[in-house]
PDB file of C-alpha atoms in Angstrom:
ATOM      1  CA  HIS A  40      23.316 -20.356   9.522  1.00 46.00           C
ATOM      2  CA  THR A  41      26.763 -18.911   8.763  1.00 58.00           C
ATOM      3  CA  ASN A  42      26.846 -16.245   6.059  1.00 80.00           C
ATOM      4  CA  LYS A  43      23.221 -16.475   5.009  1.00 88.00           C
ATOM      5  CA  LYS A  44      22.577 -13.619   2.597  1.00 90.00           C
ATOM      6  CA  ILE A  45      19.905 -11.105   3.648  1.00 90.00           C
ATOM      7  CA  SER A  46      18.639  -8.350   1.330  1.00 92.00           C
ATOM      8  CA  ILE A  47      17.485  -5.013   2.741  1.00 91.00           C
ATOM      9  CA  ILE A  48      15.605  -3.042   0.069  1.00 92.00           C
ATOM     10  CA  ALA A  49      14.792   0.652   0.346  1.00 90.00           C
ATOM     11  CA  PRO A  50      13.057   2.675  -2.394  1.00 91.00           C
ATOM     12  CA  PHE A  51      13.478   6.454  -2.139  1.00 89.00           C
ATOM     13  CA  PHE A  52      12.515   9.699  -3.862  1.00 88.00           C
ATOM     14  CA  ASN A  53      14.320  12.966  -3.072  1.00 86.00           C
ATOM     15  CA  GLU A  54      15.670  11.772   0.294  1.00 85.00           C
ATOM     16  CA  GLU A  55      19.087  13.452   0.130  1.00 83.00           C
ATOM     17  CA  GLU A  56      18.909  14.406   3.825  1.00 86.00           C
ATOM     18  CA  SER A  57      17.745  10.993   5.037  1.00 85.00           C
ATOM     19  CA  LEU A  58      20.092   8.698   3.107  1.00 87.00           C
ATOM     20  CA  PRO A  59      23.338   9.287   5.124  1.00 88.00           C
ATOM     21  CA  ILE A  60      21.477   8.818   8.431  1.00 88.00           C
ATOM     22  CA  PHE A  61      19.715   5.715   7.109  1.00 88.00           C
ATOM     23  CA  LEU A  62      22.935   4.056   5.941  1.00 88.00           C
ATOM     24  CA  GLU A  63      24.639   4.880   9.235  1.00 88.00           C
ATOM     25  CA  GLU A  64      21.808   3.281  11.252  1.00 88.00           C
ATOM     26  CA  ILE A  65      21.632   0.217   8.998  1.00 89.00           C
ATOM     27  CA  SER A  66      25.405  -0.239   9.262  1.00 88.00           C
ATOM     28  CA  LYS A  67      25.216  -0.206  13.070  1.00 87.00           C
ATOM     29  CA  ILE A  68      22.721  -3.079  12.953  1.00 88.00           C
ATOM     30  CA  THR A  69      24.347  -5.172  10.209  1.00 86.00           C
ATOM     31  CA  GLU A  70      27.838  -4.928  11.741  1.00 85.00           C
ATOM     32  CA  LYS A  71      26.545  -6.586  14.908  1.00 87.00           C
ATOM     33  CA  LEU A  72      24.898  -9.447  13.001  1.00 85.00           C
ATOM     34  CA  THR A  73      28.168 -10.961  11.800  1.00 84.00           C
ATOM     35  CA  GLU A  74      26.624 -14.375  11.082  1.00 86.00           C
ATOM     36  CA  TYR A  75      24.777 -12.886   8.091  1.00 89.00           C
ATOM     37  CA  ASN A  76      25.940 -11.376   4.826  1.00 90.00           C
ATOM     38  CA  PHE A  77      23.853  -8.272   4.104  1.00 90.00           C
ATOM     39  CA  GLU A  78      23.023  -6.789   0.722  1.00 91.00           C
ATOM     40  CA  ILE A  79      21.506  -3.283   0.791  1.00 90.00           C
ATOM     41  CA  VAL A  80      19.518  -2.451  -2.362  1.00 91.00           C
ATOM     42  CA  LEU A  81      18.579   1.232  -2.739  1.00 92.00           C
ATOM     43  CA  ILE A  82      16.163   2.136  -5.539  1.00 91.00           C
ATOM     44  CA  ASP A  83      16.182   5.719  -6.784  1.00 89.00           C
ATOM     45  CA  ASP A  84      12.650   6.437  -8.040  1.00 87.00           C
ATOM     46  CA  GLY A  85      13.552   9.355 -10.330  1.00 85.00           C
ATOM     47  CA  SER A  86      14.945  11.708  -7.671  1.00 86.00           C
ATOM     48  CA  THR A  87      15.923  15.255  -8.664  1.00 86.00           C
ATOM     49  CA  ASP A  88      18.241  16.030  -5.717  1.00 86.00           C
ATOM     50  CA  ASN A  89      21.842  14.902  -5.099  1.00 86.00           C
ATOM     51  CA  GLY A  90      20.970  11.690  -3.266  1.00 84.00           C
ATOM     52  CA  LEU A  91      21.977   9.473  -6.196  1.00 85.00           C
ATOM     53  CA  ASN A  92      25.423  11.102  -6.532  1.00 86.00           C
ATOM     54  CA  PHE A  93      26.021  10.526  -2.822  1.00 87.00           C
ATOM     55  CA  LEU A  94      25.071   6.845  -3.171  1.00 87.00           C
ATOM     56  CA  LYS A  95      27.289   6.303  -6.209  1.00 85.00           C
ATOM     57  CA  LYS A  96      30.338   7.249  -4.119  1.00 86.00           C
ATOM     58  CA  ILE A  97      29.194   5.007  -1.268  1.00 86.00           C
ATOM     59  CA  ALA A  98      28.572   2.074  -3.645  1.00 82.00           C
ATOM     60  CA  ASP A  99      32.094   2.440  -5.109  1.00 82.00           C
ATOM     61  CA  ALA A 100      33.565   1.917  -1.648  1.00 82.00           C
ATOM     62  CA  ASN A 101      31.120  -0.740  -0.384  1.00 83.00           C
ATOM     63  CA  LYS A 102      30.463  -3.856  -2.436  1.00 85.00           C
ATOM     64  CA  ASN A 103      27.415  -4.747  -0.287  1.00 87.00           C
ATOM     65  CA  ILE A 104      25.483  -1.674  -1.426  1.00 88.00           C
ATOM     66  CA  VAL A 105      23.591  -1.909  -4.732  1.00 90.00           C
ATOM     67  CA  VAL A 106      22.056   1.252  -6.195  1.00 90.00           C
ATOM     68  CA  ILE A 107      19.320   1.030  -8.835  1.00 90.00           C
ATOM     69  CA  GLU A 108      18.440   4.166 -10.813  1.00 89.00           C
ATOM     70  CA  LEU A 109      15.005   4.092 -12.447  1.00 91.00           C
ATOM     71  CA  SER A 110      14.522   6.077 -15.676  1.00 89.00           C
ATOM     72  CA  ARG A 111      11.832   8.294 -14.082  1.00 89.00           C
ATOM     73  CA  ASN A 112       9.477   8.461 -11.127  1.00 86.00           C
ATOM     74  CA  PHE A 113       7.302   5.342 -11.353  1.00 86.00           C
ATOM     75  CA  GLY A 114       5.944   5.557  -7.787  1.00 84.00           C
ATOM     76  CA  LYS A 115       6.914   3.763  -4.597  1.00 85.00           C
ATOM     77  CA  GLU A 116       5.021   0.570  -5.437  1.00 86.00           C
ATOM     78  CA  ALA A 117       6.943   0.147  -8.716  1.00 88.00           C
ATOM     79  CA  ALA A 118      10.276   1.024  -7.060  1.00 90.00           C
ATOM     80  CA  LEU A 119       9.629  -1.542  -4.334  1.00 89.00           C
ATOM     81  CA  THR A 120       8.824  -4.107  -7.042  1.00 89.00           C
ATOM     82  CA  ALA A 121      12.188  -3.367  -8.678  1.00 90.00           C
ATOM     83  CA  GLY A 122      13.940  -3.964  -5.356  1.00 91.00           C
ATOM     84  CA  ILE A 123      12.173  -7.295  -4.835  1.00 90.00           C
ATOM     85  CA  ASP A 124      13.024  -8.400  -8.385  1.00 90.00           C
ATOM     86  CA  ILE A 125      16.722  -7.592  -7.902  1.00 90.00           C
ATOM     87  CA  ALA A 126      17.237  -8.738  -4.297  1.00 88.00           C
ATOM     88  CA  SER A 127      19.117 -12.055  -4.129  1.00 88.00           C
ATOM     89  CA  GLY A 128      19.038 -12.797  -0.389  1.00 87.00           C
ATOM     90  CA  LEU A 129      17.519 -15.838   1.333  1.00 90.00           C
ATOM     91  CA  ALA A 130      15.275 -13.320   3.094  1.00 90.00           C
ATOM     92  CA  VAL A 131      14.202  -9.841   1.980  1.00 91.00           C
ATOM     93  CA  ILE A 132      13.405  -6.890   4.259  1.00 91.00           C
ATOM     94  CA  PRO A 133      11.722  -3.816   2.693  1.00 91.00           C
ATOM     95  CA  ILE A 134      12.217  -0.641   4.750  1.00 89.00           C
ATOM     96  CA  ASP A 135      11.790   3.129   4.276  1.00 87.00           C
ATOM     97  CA  VAL A 136      14.845   5.394   4.388  1.00 86.00           C
ATOM     98  CA  ASP A 137      13.063   7.917   6.651  1.00 83.00           C
ATOM     99  CA  LEU A 138      13.648   5.545   9.636  1.00 83.00           C
ATOM    100  CA  GLN A 139      10.029   5.728  10.825  1.00 82.00           C
ATOM    101  CA  ASP A 140      10.348   1.949  10.864  1.00 83.00           C
ATOM    102  CA  PRO A 141      13.281   1.240  13.250  1.00 86.00           C
ATOM    103  CA  PRO A 142      16.117  -0.888  11.780  1.00 87.00           C
ATOM    104  CA  ASN A 143      16.893  -2.382  15.210  1.00 87.00           C
ATOM    105  CA  LEU A 144      13.878  -4.684  14.689  1.00 89.00           C
ATOM    106  CA  ILE A 145      15.799  -6.499  11.945  1.00 89.00           C
ATOM    107  CA  SER A 146      17.580  -8.645  14.553  1.00 89.00           C
ATOM    108  CA  THR A 147      14.235  -9.763  16.054  1.00 89.00           C
ATOM    109  CA  MET A 148      12.853 -10.461  12.576  1.00 89.00           C
ATOM    110  CA  LEU A 149      15.819 -12.702  11.755  1.00 91.00           C
ATOM    111  CA  THR A 150      15.384 -14.602  15.032  1.00 89.00           C
ATOM    112  CA  LYS A 151      11.723 -15.332  14.240  1.00 91.00           C
ATOM    113  CA  TRP A 152      12.680 -16.295  10.680  1.00 88.00           C
ATOM    114  CA  GLU A 153      15.238 -18.773  12.001  1.00 88.00           C
ATOM    115  CA  GLU A 154      12.516 -20.180  14.270  1.00 88.00           C
ATOM    116  CA  GLY A 155      10.441 -21.071  11.190  1.00 86.00           C
ATOM    117  CA  SER A 156       8.379 -18.015  10.177  1.00 86.00           C
ATOM    118  CA  ASP A 157       8.273 -17.448   6.405  1.00 88.00           C
ATOM    119  CA  VAL A 158       6.987 -13.910   6.950  1.00 88.00           C
ATOM    120  CA  VAL A 159       7.614 -11.671   9.958  1.00 88.00           C
ATOM    121  CA  LEU A 160       5.188  -8.735  10.052  1.00 86.00           C
ATOM    122  CA  ALA A 161       6.083  -5.504  11.850  1.00 84.00           C
ATOM    123  CA  LYS A 162       2.817  -4.197  13.306  1.00 82.00           C
ATOM    124  CA  ARG A 163       2.499  -0.574  14.422  1.00 78.00           C
ATOM    125  CA  GLU A 164       1.404  -0.635  18.044  1.00 74.00           C
ATOM    126  CA  ASN A 165       0.561   3.074  17.939  1.00 65.00           C
ATOM    127  CA  ARG A 166       1.014   6.021  15.569  1.00 58.00           C
ATOM    128  CA  LEU A 167       1.226   8.826  18.135  1.00 58.00           C
ATOM    129  CA  ASN A 168       4.085  10.468  16.245  1.00 59.00           C
ATOM    130  CA  GLU A 169       1.799  11.053  13.232  1.00 59.00           C
ATOM    131  CA  ASN A 170      -0.760  13.846  12.919  1.00 58.00           C
ATOM    132  CA  LEU A 171      -4.389  13.281  13.939  1.00 60.00           C
ATOM    133  CA  LEU A 172      -5.760  13.311  10.366  1.00 58.00           C
ATOM    134  CA  LYS A 173      -3.329  10.597   9.244  1.00 60.00           C
ATOM    135  CA  ARG A 174      -4.052   8.450  12.304  1.00 59.00           C
ATOM    136  CA  LEU A 175      -7.826   8.683  11.822  1.00 62.00           C
ATOM    137  CA  SER A 176      -7.695   8.104   8.060  1.00 60.00           C
ATOM    138  CA  ALA A 177      -5.331   5.117   8.512  1.00 61.00           C
ATOM    139  CA  SER A 178      -7.606   3.582  11.138  1.00 62.00           C
ATOM    140  CA  PHE A 179     -10.658   4.051   8.894  1.00 59.00           C
ATOM    141  CA  PHE A 180      -8.863   2.582   5.860  1.00 61.00           C
ATOM    142  CA  TYR A 181      -7.696  -0.565   7.646  1.00 62.00           C
ATOM    143  CA  LYS A 182     -11.212  -1.236   8.956  1.00 65.00           C
ATOM    144  CA  ILE A 183     -12.701  -0.840   5.461  1.00 65.00           C
ATOM    145  CA  TYR A 184      -9.880  -2.917   3.952  1.00 60.00           C
ATOM    146  CA  ALA A 185     -10.498  -5.730   6.458  1.00 63.00           C
ATOM    147  CA  LEU A 186     -14.234  -5.613   5.633  1.00 62.00           C
ATOM    148  CA  PHE A 187     -13.733  -5.643   1.842  1.00 61.00           C
ATOM    149  CA  VAL A 188     -10.719  -7.935   1.541  1.00 61.00           C
ATOM    150  CA  GLY A 189     -11.307 -10.057   4.640  1.00 61.00           C
ATOM    151  CA  ASN A 190      -7.741  -9.733   5.932  1.00 57.00           C
ATOM    152  CA  SER A 191      -7.704  -8.049   9.336  1.00 52.00           C
ATOM    153  CA  LYS A 192      -4.314  -9.556  10.226  1.00 55.00           C
ATOM    154  CA  ASN A 193      -2.495  -6.910   8.181  1.00 62.00           C
ATOM    155  CA  SER A 194      -4.095  -3.906   9.885  1.00 63.00           C
ATOM    156  CA  ASN A 195      -1.433  -1.323  10.735  1.00 67.00           C
ATOM    157  CA  VAL A 196       1.226  -3.367   8.917  1.00 75.00           C
ATOM    158  CA  GLY A 197       3.191  -1.511   6.253  1.00 77.00           C
ATOM    159  CA  ASP A 198       5.859  -2.663   3.797  1.00 81.00           C
ATOM    160  CA  PHE A 199       8.336  -3.186   6.646  1.00 85.00           C
ATOM    161  CA  ARG A 200       8.562  -6.946   7.195  1.00 86.00           C
ATOM    162  CA  LEU A 201      10.820  -9.936   6.581  1.00 90.00           C
ATOM    163  CA  ILE A 202       9.944 -12.224   3.672  1.00 90.00           C
ATOM    164  CA  ASP A 203      11.515 -15.630   3.053  1.00 90.00           C
ATOM    165  CA  ARG A 204      12.953 -16.390  -0.411  1.00 91.00           C
ATOM    166  CA  ARG A 205      10.155 -18.906  -1.159  1.00 90.00           C
ATOM    167  CA  VAL A 206       7.564 -16.176  -0.584  1.00 89.00           C
ATOM    168  CA  VAL A 207       9.591 -13.629  -2.595  1.00 90.00           C
ATOM    169  CA  ASP A 208       9.717 -15.988  -5.589  1.00 90.00           C
ATOM    170  CA  ASN A 209       5.927 -16.261  -5.516  1.00 88.00           C
ATOM    171  CA  ILE A 210       5.518 -12.478  -5.221  1.00 86.00           C
ATOM    172  CA  LYS A 211       7.746 -12.043  -8.288  1.00 88.00           C
ATOM    173  CA  ASN A 212       5.221 -14.119 -10.277  1.00 87.00           C
ATOM    174  CA  LEU A 213       2.506 -11.510  -9.615  1.00 83.00           C
ATOM    175  CA  LYS A 214       2.784  -9.311 -12.714  1.00 83.00           C
ATOM    176  CA  GLU A 215      -0.223  -6.970 -12.453  1.00 80.00           C
ATOM    177  CA  LYS A 216       0.487  -3.331 -13.301  1.00 80.00           C
ATOM    178  CA  ASN A 217      -1.858  -1.823 -10.693  1.00 77.00           C
ATOM    179  CA  ARG A 218       0.178  -2.632  -7.631  1.00 78.00           C
ATOM    180  CA  TYR A 219      -0.751  -2.289  -3.989  1.00 77.00           C
ATOM    181  CA  MET A 220       2.373  -3.780  -2.459  1.00 77.00           C
ATOM    182  CA  LYS A 221       1.065  -4.266   1.089  1.00 75.00           C
ATOM    183  CA  GLY A 222      -1.580  -6.553  -0.389  1.00 76.00           C
ATOM    184  CA  LEU A 223       0.770  -8.283  -2.846  1.00 80.00           C
ATOM    185  CA  LEU A 224       3.349  -8.975  -0.132  1.00 79.00           C
ATOM    186  CA  SER A 225       0.655 -10.690   1.957  1.00 79.00           C
ATOM    187  CA  TRP A 226      -1.171 -12.492  -0.867  1.00 77.00           C
ATOM    188  CA  PRO A 227       0.995 -15.673  -1.081  1.00 80.00           C
ATOM    189  CA  GLY A 228       0.269 -16.527   2.560  1.00 78.00           C
ATOM    190  CA  PHE A 229       2.793 -18.934   4.191  1.00 81.00           C
ATOM    191  CA  THR A 230       3.614 -19.110   7.909  1.00 83.00           C
ATOM    192  CA  SER A 231       3.720 -15.670   9.510  1.00 80.00           C
ATOM    193  CA  SER A 232       4.431 -14.135  12.907  1.00 84.00           C
ATOM    194  CA  GLU A 233       4.213 -10.586  14.267  1.00 83.00           C
ATOM    195  CA  ILE A 234       6.324  -8.153  16.195  1.00 84.00           C
ATOM    196  CA  THR A 235       4.943  -4.822  17.446  1.00 83.00           C
ATOM    197  CA  TYR A 236       6.624  -1.430  17.562  1.00 80.00           C
ATOM    198  CA  THR A 237       5.965   2.287  17.939  1.00 78.00           C
ATOM    199  CA  ARG A 238       6.318   4.202  14.699  1.00 72.00           C
ATOM    200  CA  HIS A 239       8.912   6.983  14.917  1.00 68.00           C
ATOM    201  CA  LYS A 240       8.977  10.480  13.451  1.00 68.00           C
ATOM    202  CA  ARG A 241      10.904  11.044  10.221  1.00 60.00           C
ATOM    203  CA  ASN A 242      14.635  11.457  10.842  1.00 61.00           C
ATOM    204  CA  ALA A 243      14.945  14.217   8.186  1.00 59.00           C
ATOM    205  CA  GLY A 244      13.143  15.771   5.219  1.00 56.00           C
ATOM    206  CA  LYS A 245       9.413  15.738   4.507  1.00 62.00           C
ATOM    207  CA  SER A 246       7.030  12.998   3.439  1.00 60.00           C
ATOM    208  CA  LYS A 247       6.398  12.860  -0.321  1.00 57.00           C
ATOM    209  CA  PHE A 248       2.971  11.301   0.235  1.00 57.00           C
ATOM    210  CA  THR A 249       0.263  13.978   0.189  1.00 59.00           C
ATOM    211  CA  PHE A 250      -3.233  13.259   1.483  1.00 58.00           C
ATOM    212  CA  LEU A 251      -4.490  12.874  -2.113  1.00 66.00           C
ATOM    213  CA  LYS A 252      -1.721  10.373  -2.920  1.00 63.00           C
ATOM    214  CA  LEU A 253      -2.587   8.366   0.187  1.00 62.00           C
ATOM    215  CA  LEU A 254      -6.277   8.473  -0.766  1.00 62.00           C
ATOM    216  CA  ASN A 255      -5.442   7.217  -4.263  1.00 64.00           C
ATOM    217  CA  LEU A 256      -3.325   4.422  -2.767  1.00 61.00           C
ATOM    218  CA  SER A 257      -6.265   3.465  -0.535  1.00 63.00           C
ATOM    219  CA  PHE A 258      -8.574   3.137  -3.562  1.00 62.00           C
ATOM    220  CA  GLU A 259      -5.854   1.097  -5.275  1.00 65.00           C
ATOM    221  CA  GLY A 260      -5.682  -1.260  -2.319  1.00 60.00           C
ATOM    222  CA  LEU A 261      -9.430  -1.767  -2.065  1.00 63.00           C
ATOM    223  CA  THR A 262     -10.099  -2.262  -5.776  1.00 63.00           C
ATOM    224  CA  SER A 263      -7.001  -4.401  -6.439  1.00 65.00           C
ATOM    225  CA  PHE A 264      -7.978  -7.113  -3.968  1.00 61.00           C
ATOM    226  CA  SER A 265     -11.772  -7.065  -3.827  1.00 63.00           C
ATOM    227  CA  ILE A 266     -14.788  -6.782  -6.126  1.00 65.00           C
ATOM    228  CA  LEU A 267     -17.029  -6.153  -3.119  1.00 68.00           C
ATOM    229  CA  PRO A 268     -17.585  -2.465  -4.124  1.00 70.00           C
ATOM    230  CA  LEU A 269     -19.219  -3.711  -7.346  1.00 68.00           C
ATOM    231  CA  LYS A 270     -21.318  -6.257  -5.462  1.00 69.00           C
ATOM    232  CA  LEU A 271     -22.252  -3.583  -2.941  1.00 72.00           C
ATOM    233  CA  PHE A 272     -23.794  -1.411  -5.634  1.00 70.00           C
ATOM    234  CA  THR A 273     -25.793  -4.375  -6.949  1.00 70.00           C
ATOM    235  CA  PHE A 274     -27.173  -4.738  -3.430  1.00 72.00           C
ATOM    236  CA  VAL A 275     -27.858  -0.975  -3.193  1.00 71.00           C
ATOM    237  CA  GLY A 276     -29.614  -1.166  -6.576  1.00 71.00           C
ATOM    238  CA  LEU A 277     -31.910  -3.924  -5.286  1.00 71.00           C
ATOM    239  CA  ILE A 278     -32.752  -1.848  -2.219  1.00 75.00           C
ATOM    240  CA  GLY A 279     -33.457   1.133  -4.507  1.00 70.00           C
ATOM    241  CA  ILE A 280     -35.832  -0.929  -6.659  1.00 70.00           C
ATOM    242  CA  THR A 281     -37.676  -2.200  -3.560  1.00 74.00           C
ATOM    243  CA  PHE A 282     -37.964   1.333  -2.182  1.00 73.00           C
ATOM    244  CA  SER A 283     -39.167   2.672  -5.565  1.00 71.00           C
ATOM    245  CA  VAL A 284     -41.939   0.055  -5.832  1.00 72.00           C
ATOM    246  CA  PHE A 285     -43.033   0.760  -2.253  1.00 76.00           C
ATOM    247  CA  PHE A 286     -42.997   4.532  -2.896  1.00 72.00           C
ATOM    248  CA  ALA A 287     -44.960   4.080  -6.173  1.00 70.00           C
ATOM    249  CA  ILE A 288     -47.704   2.186  -4.280  1.00 77.00           C
ATOM    250  CA  ILE A 289     -47.966   5.055  -1.763  1.00 72.00           C
ATOM    251  CA  ILE A 290     -48.182   7.654  -4.574  1.00 69.00           C
ATOM    252  CA  LEU A 291     -50.917   5.711  -6.387  1.00 69.00           C
ATOM    253  CA  PHE A 292     -52.828   5.262  -3.143  1.00 72.00           C
ATOM    254  CA  GLN A 293     -52.691   9.033  -2.466  1.00 68.00           C
ATOM    255  CA  LYS A 294     -53.727   9.849  -6.045  1.00 66.00           C
ATOM    256  CA  PHE A 295     -56.898   7.756  -5.892  1.00 68.00           C
ATOM    257  CA  PHE A 296     -57.977   8.282  -2.283  1.00 67.00           C
ATOM    258  CA  TYR A 297     -56.781  11.793  -1.297  1.00 66.00           C
ATOM    259  CA  ASP A 298     -57.860  15.146  -2.754  1.00 62.00           C
ATOM    260  CA  ASN A 299     -54.726  17.021  -1.630  1.00 61.00           C
ATOM    261  CA  PHE A 300     -52.328  14.872  -3.692  1.00 56.00           C
ATOM    262  CA  ILE A 301     -48.632  15.879  -3.153  1.00 55.00           C
ATOM    263  CA  GLN A 302     -48.291  19.520  -2.162  1.00 56.00           C
ATOM    264  CA  GLY A 303     -44.948  20.683  -3.676  1.00 56.00           C
ATOM    265  CA  TYR A 304     -42.073  18.787  -5.168  1.00 61.00           C
ATOM    266  CA  ALA A 305     -39.247  19.328  -2.635  1.00 58.00           C
ATOM    267  CA  PHE A 306     -39.227  15.700  -1.524  1.00 63.00           C
ATOM    268  CA  LEU A 307     -39.308  14.468  -5.125  1.00 71.00           C
ATOM    269  CA  ILE A 308     -36.345  16.686  -6.077  1.00 68.00           C
ATOM    270  CA  LEU A 309     -34.378  15.412  -3.072  1.00 66.00           C
ATOM    271  CA  LEU A 310     -35.040  11.833  -4.173  1.00 71.00           C
ATOM    272  CA  ILE A 311     -33.885  12.568  -7.714  1.00 75.00           C
ATOM    273  CA  LEU A 312     -30.706  14.232  -6.440  1.00 71.00           C
ATOM    274  CA  PHE A 313     -29.979  11.385  -4.035  1.00 72.00           C
ATOM    275  CA  PHE A 314     -30.429   8.548  -6.511  1.00 74.00           C
ATOM    276  CA  GLY A 315     -28.723  10.517  -9.302  1.00 76.00           C
ATOM    277  CA  SER A 316     -25.667  11.035  -7.095  1.00 72.00           C
ATOM    278  CA  LEU A 317     -25.736   7.376  -6.077  1.00 74.00           C
ATOM    279  CA  GLN A 318     -25.760   6.329  -9.741  1.00 77.00           C
ATOM    280  CA  LEU A 319     -22.813   8.605 -10.547  1.00 75.00           C
ATOM    281  CA  PHE A 320     -20.877   7.194  -7.606  1.00 75.00           C
ATOM    282  CA  GLY A 321     -21.631   3.654  -8.791  1.00 76.00           C
ATOM    283  CA  ILE A 322     -20.492   4.529 -12.319  1.00 79.00           C
ATOM    284  CA  GLY A 323     -17.296   5.934 -10.794  1.00 75.00           C
ATOM    285  CA  ILE A 324     -16.627   2.638  -8.984  1.00 77.00           C
ATOM    286  CA  LEU A 325     -17.297   0.744 -12.208  1.00 79.00           C
ATOM    287  CA  GLY A 326     -14.959   3.119 -14.058  1.00 77.00           C
ATOM    288  CA  GLU A 327     -12.208   2.402 -11.534  1.00 75.00           C
ATOM    289  CA  TYR A 328     -12.309  -1.301 -12.408  1.00 78.00           C
ATOM    290  CA  ILE A 329     -12.606  -0.687 -16.158  1.00 80.00           C
ATOM    291  CA  GLY A 330      -9.590   1.657 -15.921  1.00 77.00           C
ATOM    292  CA  LYS A 331      -7.595  -1.129 -14.285  1.00 77.00           C
ATOM    293  CA  ILE A 332      -8.512  -3.515 -17.113  1.00 80.00           C
ATOM    294  CA  TYR A 333      -7.406  -0.864 -19.642  1.00 77.00           C
ATOM    295  CA  LEU A 334      -4.012  -0.409 -17.938  1.00 76.00           C
ATOM    296  CA  GLU A 335      -3.462  -4.161 -17.608  1.00 77.00           C
ATOM    297  CA  THR A 336      -4.161  -4.818 -21.314  1.00 82.00           C
ATOM    298  CA  LYS A 337      -1.405  -2.363 -22.319  1.00 82.00           C
ATOM    299  CA  ASN A 338       1.079  -4.715 -20.637  1.00 81.00           C
ATOM    300  CA  ARG A 339       3.684  -2.002 -20.154  1.00 82.00           C
ATOM    301  CA  PRO A 340       6.648  -2.731 -17.845  1.00 87.00           C
ATOM    302  CA  ILE A 341       6.140  -1.829 -14.193  1.00 84.00           C
ATOM    303  CA  TYR A 342       9.443   0.071 -14.132  1.00 88.00           C
ATOM    304  CA  ILE A 343      12.501   0.779 -16.314  1.00 89.00           C
ATOM    305  CA  ILE A 344      16.036   0.577 -14.949  1.00 88.00           C
ATOM    306  CA  LYS A 345      18.319   3.304 -16.272  1.00 90.00           C
ATOM    307  CA  ASN A 346      21.517   2.345 -14.423  1.00 88.00           C
ATOM    308  CA  ARG A 347      22.726  -0.130 -11.854  1.00 88.00           C
ATOM    309  CA  TYR A 348      25.694   0.669  -9.634  1.00 88.00           C
ATOM    310  CA  ASN A 349      27.581  -2.221  -7.989  1.00 79.00           C
TER     311      ASN A 349
END
């Protein structure tokens, strides 16, 4: 397997502090794996710090580093898509520049790839270095995702993985604008294997993903790969109709056979509030899907490349 080309792709946004450390760590790994030819693709997702200027100088001196500058901030999913579209290696490895996903696993990934795995998933064995809220919310999301999408294998698996060129070519054919990359990377299938690791703390800087952004990404993941939320509300509606008919029979029975018919309306108001809120929630779910249809019909590009260096 002499000189097989491997692409490492890393989207980033305002990671000026992390980039030098990331490149240093990646270099340590790639220099040891002399039987491979590595291409490192860094995608600047509209950063406003000096990270891009630093990378331009590095790219001038190192022909293996490719820097892509997007025209604005399109979001991590779009930036990762750009990296996948541009990467030319026989295998592609997406990784974050914050080094929470350790680059030293790349060697193990390549070994499993050579053994015949088309996809090598890096599964987080534990997330003890993350705060309690993030750990609990992540655990809850993956359980719901497995229930809705029916894919429990990808629980606690992020973007960090190795993907064979055949799989990459199929991923590139997926042109939807609402992109949940963890799902899209797994969608083609193929032969996969797993390695486990402990997720590290960030090497520098702060995470750009707020709780609201993570929540929005969770909704994106659930609604992009399953229509079960819509089916669920059909089921809830049927239960509501059954309950309403049963309740109506009780009311009629009380009206005709009891003198003290319904003292007060507290229970009735609670029912109205409950079912009214349920309807609004259902309309919100429906709106989420209609919004996706609206965005898809515009057929705008997923990202725009402003400049390419090297």
